[in-house]
Each structure stands twice: as C-alpha cells, then as structure tokens.
Coordinates of N, CA, C and O and ligand atoms in Angstrom, one line a residue:
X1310 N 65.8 -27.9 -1.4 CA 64.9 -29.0 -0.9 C 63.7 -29.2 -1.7 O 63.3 -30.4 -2.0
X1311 N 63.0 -28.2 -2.1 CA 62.1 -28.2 -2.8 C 62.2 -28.9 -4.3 O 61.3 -29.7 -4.8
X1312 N 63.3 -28.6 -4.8 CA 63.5 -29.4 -6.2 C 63.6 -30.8 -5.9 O 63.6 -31.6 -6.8
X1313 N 63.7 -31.2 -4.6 CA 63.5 -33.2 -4.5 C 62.2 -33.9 -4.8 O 61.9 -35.1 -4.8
X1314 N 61.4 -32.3 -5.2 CA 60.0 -33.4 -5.4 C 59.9 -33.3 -7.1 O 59.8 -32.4 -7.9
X1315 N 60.0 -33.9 -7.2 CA 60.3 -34.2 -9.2 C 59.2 -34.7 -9.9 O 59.4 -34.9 -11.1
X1316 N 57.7 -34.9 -9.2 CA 56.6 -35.1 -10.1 C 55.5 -34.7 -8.6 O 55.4 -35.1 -7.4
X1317 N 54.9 -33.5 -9.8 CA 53.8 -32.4 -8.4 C 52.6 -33.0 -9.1 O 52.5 -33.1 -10.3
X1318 N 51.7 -33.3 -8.1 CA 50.5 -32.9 -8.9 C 49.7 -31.9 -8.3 O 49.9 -31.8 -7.0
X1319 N 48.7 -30.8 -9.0 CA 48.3 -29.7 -8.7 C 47.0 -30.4 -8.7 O 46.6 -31.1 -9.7
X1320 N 46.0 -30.2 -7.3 CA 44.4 -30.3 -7.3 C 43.8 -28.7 -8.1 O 44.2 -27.6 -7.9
X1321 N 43.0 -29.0 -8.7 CA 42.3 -27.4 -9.2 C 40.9 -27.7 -9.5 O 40.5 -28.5 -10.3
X1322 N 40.0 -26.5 -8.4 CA 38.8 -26.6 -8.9 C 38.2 -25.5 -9.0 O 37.2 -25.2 -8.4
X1323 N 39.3 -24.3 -10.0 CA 39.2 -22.8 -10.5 C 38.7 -22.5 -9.0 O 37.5 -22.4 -9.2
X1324 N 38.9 -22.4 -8.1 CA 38.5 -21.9 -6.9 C 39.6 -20.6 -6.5 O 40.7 -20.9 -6.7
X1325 N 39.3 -19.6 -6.0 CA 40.9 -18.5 -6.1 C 42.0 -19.4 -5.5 O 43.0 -19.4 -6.2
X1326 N 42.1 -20.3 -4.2 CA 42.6 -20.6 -3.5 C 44.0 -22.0 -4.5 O 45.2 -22.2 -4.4
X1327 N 42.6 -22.5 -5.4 CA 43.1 -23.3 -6.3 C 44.6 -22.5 -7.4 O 45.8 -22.8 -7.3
X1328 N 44.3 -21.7 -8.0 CA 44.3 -21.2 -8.6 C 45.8 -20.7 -8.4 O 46.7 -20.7 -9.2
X1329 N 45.9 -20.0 -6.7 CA 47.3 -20.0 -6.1 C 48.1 -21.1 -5.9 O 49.3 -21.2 -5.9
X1330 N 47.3 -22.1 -5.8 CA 48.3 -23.6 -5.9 C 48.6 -23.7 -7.2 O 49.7 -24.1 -7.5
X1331 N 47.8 -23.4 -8.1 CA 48.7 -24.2 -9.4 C 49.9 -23.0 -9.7 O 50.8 -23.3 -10.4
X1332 N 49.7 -21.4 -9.1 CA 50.8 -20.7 -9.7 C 52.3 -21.1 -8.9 O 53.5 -21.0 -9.3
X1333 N 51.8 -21.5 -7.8 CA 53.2 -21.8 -6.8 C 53.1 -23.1 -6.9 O 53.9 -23.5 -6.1
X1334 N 52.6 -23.9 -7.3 CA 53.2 -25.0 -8.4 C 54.0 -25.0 -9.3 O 54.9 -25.9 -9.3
X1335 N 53.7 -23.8 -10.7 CA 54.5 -23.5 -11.4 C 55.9 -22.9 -11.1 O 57.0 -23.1 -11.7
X1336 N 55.6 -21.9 -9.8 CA 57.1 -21.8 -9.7 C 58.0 -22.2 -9.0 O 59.2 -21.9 -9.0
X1337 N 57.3 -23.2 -8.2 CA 58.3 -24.3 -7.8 C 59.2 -25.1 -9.1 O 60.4 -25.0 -9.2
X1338 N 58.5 -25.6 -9.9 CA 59.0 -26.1 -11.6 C 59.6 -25.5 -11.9 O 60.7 -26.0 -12.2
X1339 N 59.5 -24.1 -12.1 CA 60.4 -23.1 -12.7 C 61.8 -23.1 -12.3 O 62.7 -22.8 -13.1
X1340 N 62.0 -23.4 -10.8 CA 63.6 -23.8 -9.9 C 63.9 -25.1 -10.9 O 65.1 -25.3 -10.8
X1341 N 63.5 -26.0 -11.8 CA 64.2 -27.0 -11.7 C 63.0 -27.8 -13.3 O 61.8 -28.1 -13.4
X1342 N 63.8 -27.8 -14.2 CA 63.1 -28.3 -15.7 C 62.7 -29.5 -15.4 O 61.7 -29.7 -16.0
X1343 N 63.0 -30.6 -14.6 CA 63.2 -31.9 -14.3 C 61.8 -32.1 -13.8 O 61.2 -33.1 -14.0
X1344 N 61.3 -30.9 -13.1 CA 59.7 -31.4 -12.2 C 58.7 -31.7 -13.2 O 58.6 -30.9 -14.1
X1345 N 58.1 -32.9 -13.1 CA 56.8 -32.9 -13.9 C 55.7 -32.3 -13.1 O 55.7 -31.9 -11.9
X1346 N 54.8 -32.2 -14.1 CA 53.6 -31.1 -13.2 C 52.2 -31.8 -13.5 O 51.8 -31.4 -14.6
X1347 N 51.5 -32.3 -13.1 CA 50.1 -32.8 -13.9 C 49.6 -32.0 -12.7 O 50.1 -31.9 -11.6
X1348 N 48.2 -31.4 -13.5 CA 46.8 -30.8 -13.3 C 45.7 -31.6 -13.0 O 45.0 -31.7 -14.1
X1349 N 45.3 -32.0 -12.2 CA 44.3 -32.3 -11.7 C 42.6 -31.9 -11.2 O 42.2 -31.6 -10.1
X1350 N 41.9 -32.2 -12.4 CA 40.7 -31.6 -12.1 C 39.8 -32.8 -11.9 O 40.1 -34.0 -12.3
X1351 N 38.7 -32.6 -11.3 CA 37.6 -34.0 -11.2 C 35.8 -33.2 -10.8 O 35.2 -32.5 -10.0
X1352 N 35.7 -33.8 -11.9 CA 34.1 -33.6 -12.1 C 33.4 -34.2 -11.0 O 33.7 -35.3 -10.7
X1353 N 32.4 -33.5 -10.3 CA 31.6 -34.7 -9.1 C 30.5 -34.9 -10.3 O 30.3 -34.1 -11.2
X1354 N 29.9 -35.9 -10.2 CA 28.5 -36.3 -11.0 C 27.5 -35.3 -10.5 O 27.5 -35.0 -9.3
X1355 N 26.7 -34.6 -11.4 CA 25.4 -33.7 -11.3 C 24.7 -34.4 -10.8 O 24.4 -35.6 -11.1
X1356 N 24.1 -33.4 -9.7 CA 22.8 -34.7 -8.7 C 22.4 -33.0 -7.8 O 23.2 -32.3 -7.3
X1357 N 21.1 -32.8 -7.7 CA 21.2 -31.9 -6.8 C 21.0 -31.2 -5.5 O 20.1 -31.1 -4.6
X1358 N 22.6 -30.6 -5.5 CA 23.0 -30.3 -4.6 C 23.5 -28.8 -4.7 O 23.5 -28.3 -5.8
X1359 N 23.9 -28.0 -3.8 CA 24.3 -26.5 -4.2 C 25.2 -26.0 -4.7 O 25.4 -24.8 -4.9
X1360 N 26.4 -27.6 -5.0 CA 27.6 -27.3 -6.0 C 28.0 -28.7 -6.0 O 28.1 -29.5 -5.1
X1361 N 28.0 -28.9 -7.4 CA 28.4 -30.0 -7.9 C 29.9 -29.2 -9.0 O 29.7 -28.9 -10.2
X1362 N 31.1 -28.9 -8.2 CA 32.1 -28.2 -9.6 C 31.3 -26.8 -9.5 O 31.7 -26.1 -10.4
X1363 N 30.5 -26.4 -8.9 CA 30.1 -24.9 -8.6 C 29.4 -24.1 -9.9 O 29.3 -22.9 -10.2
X1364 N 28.9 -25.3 -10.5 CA 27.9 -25.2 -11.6 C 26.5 -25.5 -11.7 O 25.9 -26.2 -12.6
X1365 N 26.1 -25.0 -11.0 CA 24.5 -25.6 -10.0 C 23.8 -26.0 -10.9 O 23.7 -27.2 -10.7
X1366 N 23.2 -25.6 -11.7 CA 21.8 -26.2 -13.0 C 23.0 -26.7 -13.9 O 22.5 -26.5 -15.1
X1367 N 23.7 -27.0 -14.0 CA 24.4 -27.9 -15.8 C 24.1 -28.9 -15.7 O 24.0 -29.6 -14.7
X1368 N 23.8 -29.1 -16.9 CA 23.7 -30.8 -17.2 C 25.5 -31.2 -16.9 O 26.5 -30.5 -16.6
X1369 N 25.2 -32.9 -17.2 CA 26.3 -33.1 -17.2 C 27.6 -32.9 -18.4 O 28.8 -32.9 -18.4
X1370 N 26.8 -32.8 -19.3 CA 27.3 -32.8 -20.5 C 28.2 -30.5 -20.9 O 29.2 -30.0 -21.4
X1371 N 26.9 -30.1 -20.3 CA 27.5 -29.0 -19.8 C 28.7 -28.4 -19.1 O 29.4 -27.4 -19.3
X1372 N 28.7 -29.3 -18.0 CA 29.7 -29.4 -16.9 C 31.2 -29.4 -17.8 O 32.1 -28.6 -17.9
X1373 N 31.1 -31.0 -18.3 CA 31.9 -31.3 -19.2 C 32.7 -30.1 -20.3 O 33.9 -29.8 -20.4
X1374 N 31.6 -29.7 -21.0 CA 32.3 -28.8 -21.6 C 33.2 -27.7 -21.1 O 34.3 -27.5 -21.6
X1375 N 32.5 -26.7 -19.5 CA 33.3 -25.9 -19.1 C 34.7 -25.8 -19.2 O 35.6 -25.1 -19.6
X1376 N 34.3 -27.7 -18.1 CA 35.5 -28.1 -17.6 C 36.8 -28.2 -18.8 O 38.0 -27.9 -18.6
X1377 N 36.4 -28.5 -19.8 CA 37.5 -28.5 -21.0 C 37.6 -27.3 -21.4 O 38.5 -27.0 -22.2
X1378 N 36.9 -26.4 -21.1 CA 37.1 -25.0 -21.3 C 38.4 -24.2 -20.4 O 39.3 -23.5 -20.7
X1379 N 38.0 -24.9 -19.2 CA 38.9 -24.5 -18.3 C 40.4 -25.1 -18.0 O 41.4 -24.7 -17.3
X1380 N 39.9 -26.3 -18.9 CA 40.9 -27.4 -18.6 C 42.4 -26.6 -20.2 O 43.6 -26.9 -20.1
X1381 N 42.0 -26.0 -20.9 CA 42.6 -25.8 -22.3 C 43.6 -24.3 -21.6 O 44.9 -24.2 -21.8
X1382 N 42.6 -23.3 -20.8 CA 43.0 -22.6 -20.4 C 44.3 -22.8 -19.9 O 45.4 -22.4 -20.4
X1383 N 44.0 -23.5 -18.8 CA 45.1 -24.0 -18.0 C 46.8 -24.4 -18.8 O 47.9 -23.9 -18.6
X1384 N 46.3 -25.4 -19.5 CA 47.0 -26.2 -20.6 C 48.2 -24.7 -21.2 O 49.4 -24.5 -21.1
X1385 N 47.3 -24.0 -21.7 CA 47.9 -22.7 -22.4 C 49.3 -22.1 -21.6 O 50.3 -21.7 -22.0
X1386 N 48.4 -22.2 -19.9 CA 49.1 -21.6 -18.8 C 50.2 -22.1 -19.2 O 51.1 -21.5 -19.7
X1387 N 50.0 -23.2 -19.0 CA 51.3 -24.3 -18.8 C 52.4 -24.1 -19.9 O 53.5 -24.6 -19.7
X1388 N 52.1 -23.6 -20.8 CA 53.3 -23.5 -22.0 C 54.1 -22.7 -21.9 O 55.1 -22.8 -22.6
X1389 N 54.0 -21.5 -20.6 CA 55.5 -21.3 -20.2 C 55.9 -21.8 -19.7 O 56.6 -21.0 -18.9
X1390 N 56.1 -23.3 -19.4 CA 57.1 -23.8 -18.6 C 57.9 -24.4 -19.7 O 57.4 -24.8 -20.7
X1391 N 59.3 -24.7 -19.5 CA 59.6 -25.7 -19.7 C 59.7 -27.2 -19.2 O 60.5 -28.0 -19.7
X1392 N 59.2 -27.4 -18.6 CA 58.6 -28.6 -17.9 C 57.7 -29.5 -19.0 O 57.1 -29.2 -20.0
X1393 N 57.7 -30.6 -18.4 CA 56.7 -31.9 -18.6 C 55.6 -31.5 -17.6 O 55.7 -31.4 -16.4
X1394 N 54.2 -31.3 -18.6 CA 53.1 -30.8 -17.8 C 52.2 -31.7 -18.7 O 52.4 -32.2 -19.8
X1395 N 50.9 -31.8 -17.5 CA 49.5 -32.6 -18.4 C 49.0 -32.1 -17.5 O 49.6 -31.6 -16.5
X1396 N 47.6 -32.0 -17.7 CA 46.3 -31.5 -17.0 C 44.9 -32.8 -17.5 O 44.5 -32.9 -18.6
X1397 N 44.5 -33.5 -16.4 CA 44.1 -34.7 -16.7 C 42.5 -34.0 -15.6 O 42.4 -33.3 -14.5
X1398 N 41.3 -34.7 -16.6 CA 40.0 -34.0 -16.3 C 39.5 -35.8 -15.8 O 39.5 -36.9 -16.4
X1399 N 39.1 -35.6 -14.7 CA 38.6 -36.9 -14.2 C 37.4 -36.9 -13.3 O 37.2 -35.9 -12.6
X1400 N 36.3 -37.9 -13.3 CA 34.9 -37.8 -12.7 C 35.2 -38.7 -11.7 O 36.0 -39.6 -11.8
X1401 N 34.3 -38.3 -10.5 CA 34.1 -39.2 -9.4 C 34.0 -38.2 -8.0 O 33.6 -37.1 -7.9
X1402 N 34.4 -39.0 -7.1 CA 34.3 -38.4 -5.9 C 36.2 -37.5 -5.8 O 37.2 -38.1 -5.9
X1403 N 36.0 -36.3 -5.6 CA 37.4 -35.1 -5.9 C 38.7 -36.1 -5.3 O 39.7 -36.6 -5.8
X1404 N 38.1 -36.3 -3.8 CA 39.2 -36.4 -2.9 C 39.9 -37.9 -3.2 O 41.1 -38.0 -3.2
X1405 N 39.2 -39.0 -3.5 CA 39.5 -40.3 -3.9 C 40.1 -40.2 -5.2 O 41.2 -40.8 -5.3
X1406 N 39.4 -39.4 -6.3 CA 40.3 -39.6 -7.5 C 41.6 -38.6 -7.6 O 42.6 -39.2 -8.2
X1407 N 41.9 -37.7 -7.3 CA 43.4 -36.8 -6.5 C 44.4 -38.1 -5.8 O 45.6 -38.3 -5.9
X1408 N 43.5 -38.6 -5.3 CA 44.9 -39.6 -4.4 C 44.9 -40.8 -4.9 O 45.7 -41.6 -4.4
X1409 N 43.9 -41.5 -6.0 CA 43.8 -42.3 -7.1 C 45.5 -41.6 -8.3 O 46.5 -42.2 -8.7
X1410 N 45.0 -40.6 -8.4 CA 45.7 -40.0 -9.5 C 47.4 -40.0 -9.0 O 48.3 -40.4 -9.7
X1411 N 47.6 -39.4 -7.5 CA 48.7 -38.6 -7.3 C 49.6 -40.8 -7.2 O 50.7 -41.0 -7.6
X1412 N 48.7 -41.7 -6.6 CA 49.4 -43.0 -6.8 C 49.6 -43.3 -7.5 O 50.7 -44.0 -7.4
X1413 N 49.1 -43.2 -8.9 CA 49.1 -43.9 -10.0 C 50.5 -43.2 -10.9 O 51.3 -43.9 -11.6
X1414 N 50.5 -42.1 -10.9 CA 52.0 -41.6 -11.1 C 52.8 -41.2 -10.3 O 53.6 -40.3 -10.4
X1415 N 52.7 -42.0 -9.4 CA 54.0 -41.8 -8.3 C 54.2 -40.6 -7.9 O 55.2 -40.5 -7.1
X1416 N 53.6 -39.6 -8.1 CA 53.9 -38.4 -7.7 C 54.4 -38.1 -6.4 O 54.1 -39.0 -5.6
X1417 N 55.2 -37.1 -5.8 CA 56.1 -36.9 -4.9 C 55.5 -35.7 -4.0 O 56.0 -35.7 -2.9
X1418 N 54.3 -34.7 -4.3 CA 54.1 -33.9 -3.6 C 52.6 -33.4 -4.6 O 52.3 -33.3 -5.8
X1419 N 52.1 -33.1 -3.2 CA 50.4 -32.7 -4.3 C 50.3 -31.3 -3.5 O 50.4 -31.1 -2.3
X1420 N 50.0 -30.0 -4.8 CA 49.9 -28.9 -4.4 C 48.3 -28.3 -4.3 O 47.6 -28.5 -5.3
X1421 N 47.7 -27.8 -3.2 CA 46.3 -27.6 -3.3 C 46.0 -26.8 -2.3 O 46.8 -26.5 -1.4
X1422 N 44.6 -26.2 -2.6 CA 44.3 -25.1 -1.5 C 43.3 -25.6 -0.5 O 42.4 -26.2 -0.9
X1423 N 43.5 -25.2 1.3 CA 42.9 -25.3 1.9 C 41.7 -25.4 2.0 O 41.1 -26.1 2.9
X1424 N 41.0 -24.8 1.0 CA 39.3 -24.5 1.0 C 39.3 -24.7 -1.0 O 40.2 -25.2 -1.7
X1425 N 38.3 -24.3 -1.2 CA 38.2 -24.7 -2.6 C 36.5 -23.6 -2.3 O 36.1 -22.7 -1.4
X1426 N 35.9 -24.3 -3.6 CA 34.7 -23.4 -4.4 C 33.3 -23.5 -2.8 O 32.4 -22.7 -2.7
X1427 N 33.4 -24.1 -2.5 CA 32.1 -23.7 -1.3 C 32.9 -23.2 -0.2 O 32.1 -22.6 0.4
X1428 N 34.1 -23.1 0.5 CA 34.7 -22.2 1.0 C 34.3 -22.1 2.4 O 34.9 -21.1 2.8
X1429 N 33.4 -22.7 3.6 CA 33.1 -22.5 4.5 C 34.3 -21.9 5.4 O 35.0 -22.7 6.1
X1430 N 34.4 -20.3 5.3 CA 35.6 -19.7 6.1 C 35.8 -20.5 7.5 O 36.9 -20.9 7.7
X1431 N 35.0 -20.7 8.5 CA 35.5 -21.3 9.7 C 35.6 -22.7 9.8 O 35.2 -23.4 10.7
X1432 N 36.3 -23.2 8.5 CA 37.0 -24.2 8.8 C 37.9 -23.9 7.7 O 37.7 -23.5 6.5
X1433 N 39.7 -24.3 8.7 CA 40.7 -24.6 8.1 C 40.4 -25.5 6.6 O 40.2 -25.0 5.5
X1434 N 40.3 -26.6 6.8 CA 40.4 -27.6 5.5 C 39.1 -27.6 4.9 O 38.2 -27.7 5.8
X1435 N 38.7 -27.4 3.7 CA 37.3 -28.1 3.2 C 37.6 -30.1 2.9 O 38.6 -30.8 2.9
X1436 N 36.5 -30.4 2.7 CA 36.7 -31.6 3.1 C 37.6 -32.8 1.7 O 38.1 -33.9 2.0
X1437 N 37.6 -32.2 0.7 CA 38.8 -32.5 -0.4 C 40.2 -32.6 0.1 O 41.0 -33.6 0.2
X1438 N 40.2 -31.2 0.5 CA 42.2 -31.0 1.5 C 41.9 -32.0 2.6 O 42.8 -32.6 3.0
X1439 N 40.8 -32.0 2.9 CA 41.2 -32.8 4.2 C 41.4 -34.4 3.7 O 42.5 -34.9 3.9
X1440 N 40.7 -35.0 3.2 CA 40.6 -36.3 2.4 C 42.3 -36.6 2.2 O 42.9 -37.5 2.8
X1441 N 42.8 -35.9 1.2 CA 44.0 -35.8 0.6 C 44.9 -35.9 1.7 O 45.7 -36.8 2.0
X1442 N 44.7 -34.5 2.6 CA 46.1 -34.4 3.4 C 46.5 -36.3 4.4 O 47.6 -36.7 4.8
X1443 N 45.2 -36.9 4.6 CA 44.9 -38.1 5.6 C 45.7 -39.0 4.7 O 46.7 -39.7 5.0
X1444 N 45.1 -39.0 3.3 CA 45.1 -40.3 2.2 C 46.2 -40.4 1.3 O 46.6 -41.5 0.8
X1445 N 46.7 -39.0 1.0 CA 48.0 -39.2 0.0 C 49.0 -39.8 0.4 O 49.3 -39.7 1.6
X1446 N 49.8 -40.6 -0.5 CA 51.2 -41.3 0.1 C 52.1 -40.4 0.0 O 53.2 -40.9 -0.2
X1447 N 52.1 -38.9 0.0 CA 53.4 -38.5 0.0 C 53.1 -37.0 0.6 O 52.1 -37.0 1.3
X1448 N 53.6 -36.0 0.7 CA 53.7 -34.5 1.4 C 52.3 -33.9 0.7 O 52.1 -34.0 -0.5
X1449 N 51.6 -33.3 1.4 CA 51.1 -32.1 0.6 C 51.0 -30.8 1.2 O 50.7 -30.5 2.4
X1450 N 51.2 -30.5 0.5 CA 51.5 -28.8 0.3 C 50.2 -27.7 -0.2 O 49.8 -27.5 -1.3
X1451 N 49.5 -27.1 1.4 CA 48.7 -26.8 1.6 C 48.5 -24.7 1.5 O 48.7 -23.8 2.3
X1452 N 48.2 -24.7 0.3 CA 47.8 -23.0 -0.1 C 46.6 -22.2 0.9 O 45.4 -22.6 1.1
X1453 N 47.2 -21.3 1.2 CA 45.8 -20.6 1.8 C 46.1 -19.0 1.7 O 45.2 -18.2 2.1
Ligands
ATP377 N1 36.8 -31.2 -7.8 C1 38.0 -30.9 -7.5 N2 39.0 -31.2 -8.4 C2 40.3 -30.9 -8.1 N3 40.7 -30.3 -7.0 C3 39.8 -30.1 -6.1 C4 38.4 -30.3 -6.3 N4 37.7 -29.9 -5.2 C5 38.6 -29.4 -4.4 N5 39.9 -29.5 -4.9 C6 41.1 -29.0 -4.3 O1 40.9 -29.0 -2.9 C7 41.1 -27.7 -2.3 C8 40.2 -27.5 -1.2 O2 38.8 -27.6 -1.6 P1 37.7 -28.3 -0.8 O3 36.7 -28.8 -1.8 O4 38.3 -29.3 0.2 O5 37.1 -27.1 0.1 P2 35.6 -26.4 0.0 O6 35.1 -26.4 -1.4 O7 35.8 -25.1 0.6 O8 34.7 -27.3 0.9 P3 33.8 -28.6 0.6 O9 34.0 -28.9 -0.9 O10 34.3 -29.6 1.5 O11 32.4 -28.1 0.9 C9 40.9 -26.7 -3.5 O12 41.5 -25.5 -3.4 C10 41.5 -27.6 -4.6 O13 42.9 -27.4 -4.6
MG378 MG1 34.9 -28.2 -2.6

C-alpha cells in the first residue's frame, strides 16, 4: 500500500522529530526505487522573535548559510538511496511554502513530524503540521 505513493515530500526543520520523518521517509523509498523523495526545508525571514529556523541572533545571510550546511548534509544522506531525491531550501511562511511545494510537484504523500524546533509538548500538532495536515491536497503522514 505504501509503495502507491510514488512522489513523498519530506518537511525538515533538523528538529529530532523532523529528522525521524525524513529517515521513515527513506525507508519507505527503500521498499520501492520508483518513489521520488524531495526535502523540504523553508527559511522564515529573521525578525525578532525566539525562533526564526531556531537560530535566534543570525543574520539572514547567516541563517542561509547553516541552512546549506544542513541542506548538503542531508543531500549526502540521500546518496544511499537509489531513488530520485532533491532537497529544495525555500523562504517564506514554513506551512504555505510545504503545501506550495508538495502542489507544485504533484506529490502523493508529505512526511513530517508532529512538533518541530519550538516543541510545545502539550500540544499534539505544532502549528506547521497543523497548516499542512488542513492544506495539503494529498495524505500526510504524521511522525511523533
Ligand atoms: N521551517 C520548516 N521547514 C520545513 N519543515 C518544517 C518547518 N517547520 C516545521 N516543519 C515540519 O513541521 C513539523 C512540525 O513542526 P511545527 O513547526 O509545526 O511545530 P513546533 O515547532 O513544535 O511549533 P511552532 O513552530 O508552531 O511553534 C516538523 O517536525 C517538520 O517536519
Ligand atoms: Mg516550528
């Protein structure tokens, strides 16, 4: 059943929870060479607040770099697959450009975790999962 979703996209914002989505992302792919996989990361614009990408004092330009830092990492991950994989670094508001992104390639199933980098334990969804789970046109598939 699981191999019916043939193009995943993975939310990731190095958060641990993230982190379990993109590996049970991978091994969903790993059942089946056919799944594409795009990586999904999204910069919020630096403005201050107590986590902007959970980089409190960076410039933006800062931010930027991590992010390609973390973004290459990932990339690396990805070369054990045999799969069609990309990891695409995008600015804006998380939850809009995730379901901007997961439309624009047709994607079949978006993998992501419940909470992310600010983590307020007594709530189920942080407000990204929640955006997504309302807004995506297709299943998602919720890590916790
Ligand atoms: N900037 C982002 N880029 C890509 N994926 C993200 C981003 N932010 C969150 N996500 C995805 O959404 C999941 C849930 O994170 P979310 O941000 O909703 O919760 P939170 O950080 O605990 O709470 P909030 O951000 O609402 O204060 C993360 O595990 C990750 O998969
Ligand atoms: Mg968050």
């Amino acid at each position: 059943m699981l191999t019916d979703y043939s193009r995943i996209v993975v939310a990731y914002d190095h958060s641990e929870l993230s982190k379990k989505a993109l590996k049970m992302a991978m091994n969903l792919a790993k059942q089946d060479n056919q799944i594409e996989m795009i990586v999904v990361m999204v910069l919020q614009p630096v403005r201050p607040m107590p986590y902007s990408y959970g980089f409190v004092t960076d410039s933006q330009e800062t931010q930027r770099e991590e992010a390609n830092t973390i973004r290459n990492e990932i990339q690396q991950e990805l070369t054990e697959l045999p799969n069609k994989t990309r990891t695409v670094l995008l600015e804006g508001n998380p939850g809009q450009m995730i379901v901007d992104c997961v439309k624009q390639n047709d994607a079949d199933l978006v993998v992501m975790g419940s909470r992310g980098l600010s983590g307020l334990k007594e709530l189920f969804l942080g407000s990204v999962s929640h955006y997504v789970v309302q807004k995506a046109p297709c299943p998602v598939f919720i890590v916790k």
